[in-house]
PDB file of C-alpha atoms in Angstrom:
ATOM      1  CA  MET A   1      -8.346  35.830  26.099  1.00  0.00           C
ATOM      2  CA  ALA A   2      -8.339  32.321  25.369  1.00  0.00           C
ATOM      3  CA  PHE A   3     -11.209  29.484  25.932  1.00  0.00           C
ATOM      4  CA  SER A   4     -11.397  25.971  25.942  1.00  0.00           C
ATOM      5  CA  TYR A   5     -14.311  23.076  26.294  1.00  0.00           C
ATOM      6  CA  ALA A   6     -15.562  21.245  29.042  1.00  0.00           C
ATOM      7  CA  CYS A   7     -16.602  18.466  28.760  1.00  0.00           C
ATOM      8  CA  VAL A   8     -18.626  15.596  30.116  1.00  0.00           C
ATOM      9  CA  SER A   9     -17.341  11.361  30.957  1.00  0.00           C
ATOM     10  CA  LEU A  10     -21.313  10.020  29.036  1.00  0.00           C
ATOM     11  CA  PRO A  11     -22.089   8.546  26.038  1.00  0.00           C
ATOM     12  CA  ILE A  12     -21.311  10.943  23.451  1.00  0.00           C
ATOM     13  CA  SER A  13     -19.600  14.145  24.145  1.00  0.00           C
ATOM     14  CA  ILE A  14     -20.946  16.710  24.601  1.00  0.00           C
ATOM     15  CA  CYS A  15     -19.536  20.297  25.729  1.00  0.00           C
ATOM     16  CA  THR A  16     -20.967  23.077  27.151  1.00  0.00           C
ATOM     17  CA  GLN A  17     -20.272  27.168  27.151  1.00  0.00           C
ATOM     18  CA  PRO A  18     -16.537  27.719  26.905  1.00  0.00           C
ATOM     19  CA  LEU A  19     -14.540  28.522  30.440  1.00  0.00           C
ATOM     20  CA  LEU A  20     -12.443  31.748  30.923  1.00  0.00           C
ATOM     21  CA  LYS A  21      -8.836  30.311  31.338  1.00  0.00           C
ATOM     22  CA  ARG A  22      -8.731  31.008  34.908  1.00  0.00           C
ATOM     23  CA  SER A  23     -11.363  27.955  35.194  1.00  0.00           C
ATOM     24  CA  GLN A  24      -8.534  26.396  32.538  1.00  0.00           C
ATOM     25  CA  THR A  25      -6.195  26.161  34.397  1.00  0.00           C
ATOM     26  CA  THR A  26      -7.491  24.627  38.271  1.00  0.00           C
ATOM     27  CA  LEU A  27      -9.558  22.313  35.613  1.00  0.00           C
ATOM     28  CA  PHE A  28      -7.189  20.233  33.436  1.00  0.00           C
ATOM     29  CA  SER A  29      -4.947  20.791  37.356  1.00  0.00           C
ATOM     30  CA  SER A  30      -7.609  18.617  39.213  1.00  0.00           C
ATOM     31  CA  TRP A  31      -7.737  16.616  36.148  1.00  0.00           C
ATOM     32  CA  ARG A  32      -4.081  15.039  35.892  1.00  0.00           C
ATOM     33  CA  ALA A  33      -3.823  14.963  39.698  1.00  0.00           C
ATOM     34  CA  TYR A  34      -7.373  13.123  40.563  1.00  0.00           C
ATOM     35  CA  GLY A  35      -8.243  11.823  36.112  1.00  0.00           C
ATOM     36  CA  PRO A  36     -10.458  12.598  33.329  1.00  0.00           C
ATOM     37  CA  ASN A  37     -13.623  12.502  36.121  1.00  0.00           C
ATOM     38  CA  TYR A  38     -12.570  14.563  38.776  1.00  0.00           C
ATOM     39  CA  GLY A  39     -15.070  17.423  38.901  1.00  0.00           C
ATOM     40  CA  ILE A  40     -17.005  17.037  35.462  1.00  0.00           C
ATOM     41  CA  ILE A  41     -20.293  15.385  35.985  1.00  0.00           C
ATOM     42  CA  SER A  42     -20.256  11.989  35.222  1.00  0.00           C
ATOM     43  CA  ALA A  43     -23.204   9.701  33.594  1.00  0.00           C
ATOM     44  CA  LYS A  44     -22.238   6.289  34.479  1.00  0.00           C
ATOM     45  CA  LYS A  45     -24.891   5.504  37.162  1.00  0.00           C
ATOM     46  CA  SER A  46     -28.005   8.514  35.952  1.00  0.00           C
ATOM     47  CA  LEU A  47     -27.656   9.178  32.177  1.00  0.00           C
ATOM     48  CA  PRO A  48     -31.539  11.284  32.635  1.00  0.00           C
ATOM     49  CA  PHE A  49     -30.330  12.458  35.931  1.00  0.00           C
ATOM     50  CA  SER A  50     -27.076  14.339  33.992  1.00  0.00           C
ATOM     51  CA  LEU A  51     -28.943  15.761  31.283  1.00  0.00           C
ATOM     52  CA  ARG A  52     -30.554  17.760  33.628  1.00  0.00           C
ATOM     53  CA  ILE A  53     -27.608  18.355  34.950  1.00  0.00           C
ATOM     54  CA  MET A  54     -25.566  19.498  32.005  1.00  0.00           C
ATOM     55  CA  SER A  55     -29.578  21.570  30.877  1.00  0.00           C
ATOM     56  CA  MET A  56     -29.103  23.781  33.802  1.00  0.00           C
ATOM     57  CA  ALA A  57     -24.713  24.088  34.508  1.00  0.00           C
ATOM     58  CA  SER A  58     -25.444  25.613  29.950  1.00  0.00           C
ATOM     59  CA  ASP A  59     -27.887  27.987  32.048  1.00  0.00           C
ATOM     60  CA  LEU A  60     -25.146  29.194  33.766  1.00  0.00           C
ATOM     61  CA  SER A  61     -23.263  32.647  32.021  1.00  0.00           C
ATOM     62  CA  SER A  62     -21.066  32.420  30.401  1.00  0.00           C
ATOM     63  CA  GLU A  63     -18.782  34.893  32.360  1.00  0.00           C
ATOM     64  CA  ALA A  64     -19.208  31.314  34.945  1.00  0.00           C
ATOM     65  CA  VAL A  65     -16.325  31.130  36.760  1.00  0.00           C
ATOM     66  CA  VAL A  66     -15.771  26.917  38.415  1.00  0.00           C
ATOM     67  CA  PRO A  67     -14.266  27.298  41.366  1.00  0.00           C
ATOM     68  CA  ARG A  68     -11.697  24.756  42.662  1.00  0.00           C
ATOM     69  CA  SER A  69     -12.779  21.873  43.607  1.00  0.00           C
ATOM     70  CA  VAL A  70     -10.599  19.207  46.900  1.00  0.00           C
ATOM     71  CA  PRO A  71     -10.826  16.485  47.928  1.00  0.00           C
ATOM     72  CA  VAL A  72     -13.200  15.523  50.762  1.00  0.00           C
ATOM     73  CA  ARG A  73      -9.371  15.704  53.190  1.00  0.00           C
ATOM     74  CA  VAL A  74      -8.426  19.177  52.240  1.00  0.00           C
ATOM     75  CA  ALA A  75     -11.638  20.225  52.073  1.00  0.00           C
ATOM     76  CA  HIS A  76     -11.572  19.062  55.951  1.00  0.00           C
ATOM     77  CA  GLU A  77      -8.444  19.839  56.450  1.00  0.00           C
ATOM     78  CA  LEU A  78     -10.017  23.815  55.608  1.00  0.00           C
ATOM     79  CA  LEU A  79     -12.971  23.794  58.048  1.00  0.00           C
ATOM     80  CA  GLN A  80     -10.930  23.680  60.351  1.00  0.00           C
ATOM     81  CA  ALA A  81      -8.847  26.073  59.869  1.00  0.00           C
ATOM     82  CA  GLY A  82     -11.943  28.346  59.510  1.00  0.00           C
ATOM     83  CA  HIS A  83     -13.942  27.747  56.514  1.00  0.00           C
ATOM     84  CA  ARG A  84     -17.241  27.663  57.350  1.00  0.00           C
ATOM     85  CA  TYR A  85     -19.085  24.260  55.226  1.00  0.00           C
ATOM     86  CA  LEU A  86     -21.851  24.984  53.725  1.00  0.00           C
ATOM     87  CA  ASP A  87     -24.093  21.446  52.717  1.00  0.00           C
ATOM     88  CA  VAL A  88     -26.763  22.094  49.286  1.00  0.00           C
ATOM     89  CA  ARG A  89     -28.529  18.610  50.245  1.00  0.00           C
ATOM     90  CA  THR A  90     -32.081  18.223  50.557  1.00  0.00           C
ATOM     91  CA  VAL A  91     -32.503  18.693  54.573  1.00  0.00           C
ATOM     92  CA  ASP A  92     -33.318  15.415  54.451  1.00  0.00           C
ATOM     93  CA  GLU A  93     -30.120  14.063  53.317  1.00  0.00           C
ATOM     94  CA  PHE A  94     -28.583  16.496  55.792  1.00  0.00           C
ATOM     95  CA  ASN A  95     -31.344  15.639  58.477  1.00  0.00           C
ATOM     96  CA  ALA A  96     -29.791  12.207  57.816  1.00  0.00           C
ATOM     97  CA  GLY A  97     -25.972  12.907  58.983  1.00  0.00           C
ATOM     98  CA  ARG A  98     -23.853  16.333  58.355  1.00  0.00           C
ATOM     99  CA  PRO A  99     -19.884  17.115  58.758  1.00  0.00           C
ATOM    100  CA  VAL A 100     -19.548  18.755  61.948  1.00  0.00           C
ATOM    101  CA  GLY A 101     -20.757  22.076  61.697  1.00  0.00           C
ATOM    102  CA  ALA A 102     -22.394  21.983  58.195  1.00  0.00           C
ATOM    103  CA  ILE A 103     -24.857  24.340  57.865  1.00  0.00           C
ATOM    104  CA  ASN A 104     -27.975  23.132  55.597  1.00  0.00           C
ATOM    105  CA  ILE A 105     -29.184  25.442  52.227  1.00  0.00           C
ATOM    106  CA  PRO A 106     -30.608  23.293  49.420  1.00  0.00           C
ATOM    107  CA  TYR A 107     -29.674  23.730  45.966  1.00  0.00           C
ATOM    108  CA  MET A 108     -32.433  21.380  44.367  1.00  0.00           C
ATOM    109  CA  PHE A 109     -35.844  20.586  46.076  1.00  0.00           C
ATOM    110  CA  LYS A 110     -36.932  17.167  46.245  1.00  0.00           C
ATOM    111  CA  VAL A 111     -39.794  17.102  43.772  1.00  0.00           C
ATOM    112  CA  GLY A 112     -42.081  13.734  42.356  1.00  0.00           C
ATOM    113  CA  SER A 113     -39.066  11.678  41.163  1.00  0.00           C
ATOM    114  CA  GLY A 114     -36.418  14.554  40.376  1.00  0.00           C
ATOM    115  CA  MET A 115     -35.265  17.477  41.024  1.00  0.00           C
ATOM    116  CA  SER A 116     -35.789  21.428  40.985  1.00  0.00           C
ATOM    117  CA  LYS A 117     -33.453  24.107  41.168  1.00  0.00           C
ATOM    118  CA  ASN A 118     -33.945  25.903  44.266  1.00  0.00           C
ATOM    119  CA  PRO A 119     -34.838  29.320  42.789  1.00  0.00           C
ATOM    120  CA  ASN A 120     -33.979  31.276  45.829  1.00  0.00           C
ATOM    121  CA  PHE A 121     -30.968  30.032  46.672  1.00  0.00           C
ATOM    122  CA  LEU A 122     -28.217  33.114  46.514  1.00  0.00           C
ATOM    123  CA  GLU A 123     -30.878  34.354  48.398  1.00  0.00           C
ATOM    124  CA  GLU A 124     -30.933  32.276  51.299  1.00  0.00           C
ATOM    125  CA  VAL A 125     -26.222  32.100  50.607  1.00  0.00           C
ATOM    126  CA  SER A 126     -26.221  36.340  50.848  1.00  0.00           C
ATOM    127  CA  SER A 127     -28.403  36.436  54.218  1.00  0.00           C
ATOM    128  CA  VAL A 128     -26.244  33.611  56.213  1.00  0.00           C
ATOM    129  CA  PHE A 129     -22.840  33.906  53.944  1.00  0.00           C
ATOM    130  CA  GLY A 130     -20.740  37.190  53.315  1.00  0.00           C
ATOM    131  CA  LYS A 131     -19.785  38.011  49.677  1.00  0.00           C
ATOM    132  CA  ASP A 132     -15.588  36.700  50.852  1.00  0.00           C
ATOM    133  CA  ASP A 133     -16.658  34.464  52.882  1.00  0.00           C
ATOM    134  CA  GLU A 134     -14.239  31.211  52.959  1.00  0.00           C
ATOM    135  CA  ILE A 135     -16.584  27.940  52.372  1.00  0.00           C
ATOM    136  CA  ILE A 136     -16.837  25.212  51.712  1.00  0.00           C
ATOM    137  CA  VAL A 137     -19.718  23.954  48.830  1.00  0.00           C
ATOM    138  CA  GLY A 138     -20.748  20.331  49.283  1.00  0.00           C
ATOM    139  CA  CYS A 139     -23.666  17.698  48.964  1.00  0.00           C
ATOM    140  CA  GLN A 140     -24.186  14.048  48.655  1.00  0.00           C
ATOM    141  CA  SER A 141     -21.611  13.411  45.226  1.00  0.00           C
ATOM    142  CA  GLY A 142     -20.477  16.231  44.161  1.00  0.00           C
ATOM    143  CA  LYS A 143     -22.818  16.733  41.433  1.00  0.00           C
ATOM    144  CA  ARG A 144     -24.335  19.521  43.345  1.00  0.00           C
ATOM    145  CA  SER A 145     -22.077  21.212  45.335  1.00  0.00           C
ATOM    146  CA  LEU A 146     -19.805  21.783  41.841  1.00  0.00           C
ATOM    147  CA  MET A 147     -23.478  23.522  40.672  1.00  0.00           C
ATOM    148  CA  ALA A 148     -23.830  25.169  43.595  1.00  0.00           C
ATOM    149  CA  ALA A 149     -20.090  27.054  43.787  1.00  0.00           C
ATOM    150  CA  THR A 150     -19.968  28.252  40.092  1.00  0.00           C
ATOM    151  CA  GLU A 151     -22.815  29.341  41.394  1.00  0.00           C
ATOM    152  CA  LEU A 152     -22.073  31.442  43.766  1.00  0.00           C
ATOM    153  CA  SER A 153     -18.642  31.656  42.060  1.00  0.00           C
ATOM    154  CA  SER A 154     -20.315  34.172  39.358  1.00  0.00           C
ATOM    155  CA  ALA A 155     -22.573  35.922  41.551  1.00  0.00           C
ATOM    156  CA  GLY A 156     -19.163  37.071  43.982  1.00  0.00           C
ATOM    157  CA  PHE A 157     -18.952  34.816  46.026  1.00  0.00           C
ATOM    158  CA  THR A 158     -14.401  35.054  46.203  1.00  0.00           C
ATOM    159  CA  GLY A 159     -13.409  31.982  49.133  1.00  0.00           C
ATOM    160  CA  VAL A 160     -15.848  29.043  46.673  1.00  0.00           C
ATOM    161  CA  THR A 161     -14.160  25.565  47.360  1.00  0.00           C
ATOM    162  CA  ASP A 162     -15.909  22.948  46.457  1.00  0.00           C
ATOM    163  CA  ILE A 163     -15.740  19.085  47.442  1.00  0.00           C
ATOM    164  CA  ALA A 164     -15.037  16.206  45.424  1.00  0.00           C
ATOM    165  CA  GLY A 165     -17.565  13.768  46.009  1.00  0.00           C
ATOM    166  CA  GLY A 166     -19.747  15.023  48.671  1.00  0.00           C
ATOM    167  CA  TYR A 167     -20.829  13.621  51.177  1.00  0.00           C
ATOM    168  CA  SER A 168     -20.671  10.008  50.908  1.00  0.00           C
ATOM    169  CA  ALA A 169     -16.511  10.825  50.610  1.00  0.00           C
ATOM    170  CA  TRP A 170     -16.804  12.195  53.858  1.00  0.00           C
ATOM    171  CA  VAL A 171     -18.421   8.730  55.471  1.00  0.00           C
ATOM    172  CA  GLN A 172     -15.793   6.871  53.359  1.00  0.00           C
ATOM    173  CA  ASN A 173     -12.651   8.571  54.644  1.00  0.00           C
ATOM    174  CA  GLY A 174     -14.128   8.734  58.209  1.00  0.00           C
ATOM    175  CA  LEU A 175     -14.745  12.291  58.862  1.00  0.00           C
ATOM    176  CA  PRO A 176     -16.396  13.655  61.803  1.00  0.00           C
ATOM    177  CA  MET A 177     -20.008  13.614  61.388  1.00  0.00           C
ATOM    178  CA  GLU A 178     -23.250  13.911  63.179  1.00  0.00           C
ATOM    179  CA  GLN A 179     -27.070  13.267  63.102  1.00  0.00           C
TER     180      GLN A 179
END
């Protein structure tokens, strides 16, 4: 079995657990199409937050499957084709505006000035979605959704797609939303 390492764009290089060969193709083809930071956690704005994200990501099993990530316009097409939108932002973020038809199950909760992972995330998702449902997962900027989609894929959800750029990119592209 061939392995590759996924690295994060920080002032220093930090590499996560080895990715399975299946993930390698998806991840690196995305890099070629959208640039080196596509679908990867970036620390350009908030280094402490990104380090916490990396810590949580490294807690995932080394057997974690990195799901495919698509731009918001592709995600919108998938939504129109019958996929369901799982919004993993906080309740306050969700209530401020969301893609039409989105279902909110927070991946993380705001705790003081930080974030804490929802300990019941998998159970809550399992109560709404089946393991074979086609799910597109979005958050505000694409970081939480990638972690959530990876966790769902590792838990056996087979139709999971991450939305690169999140709700911010959704709004910037003028895609349908509701409040």
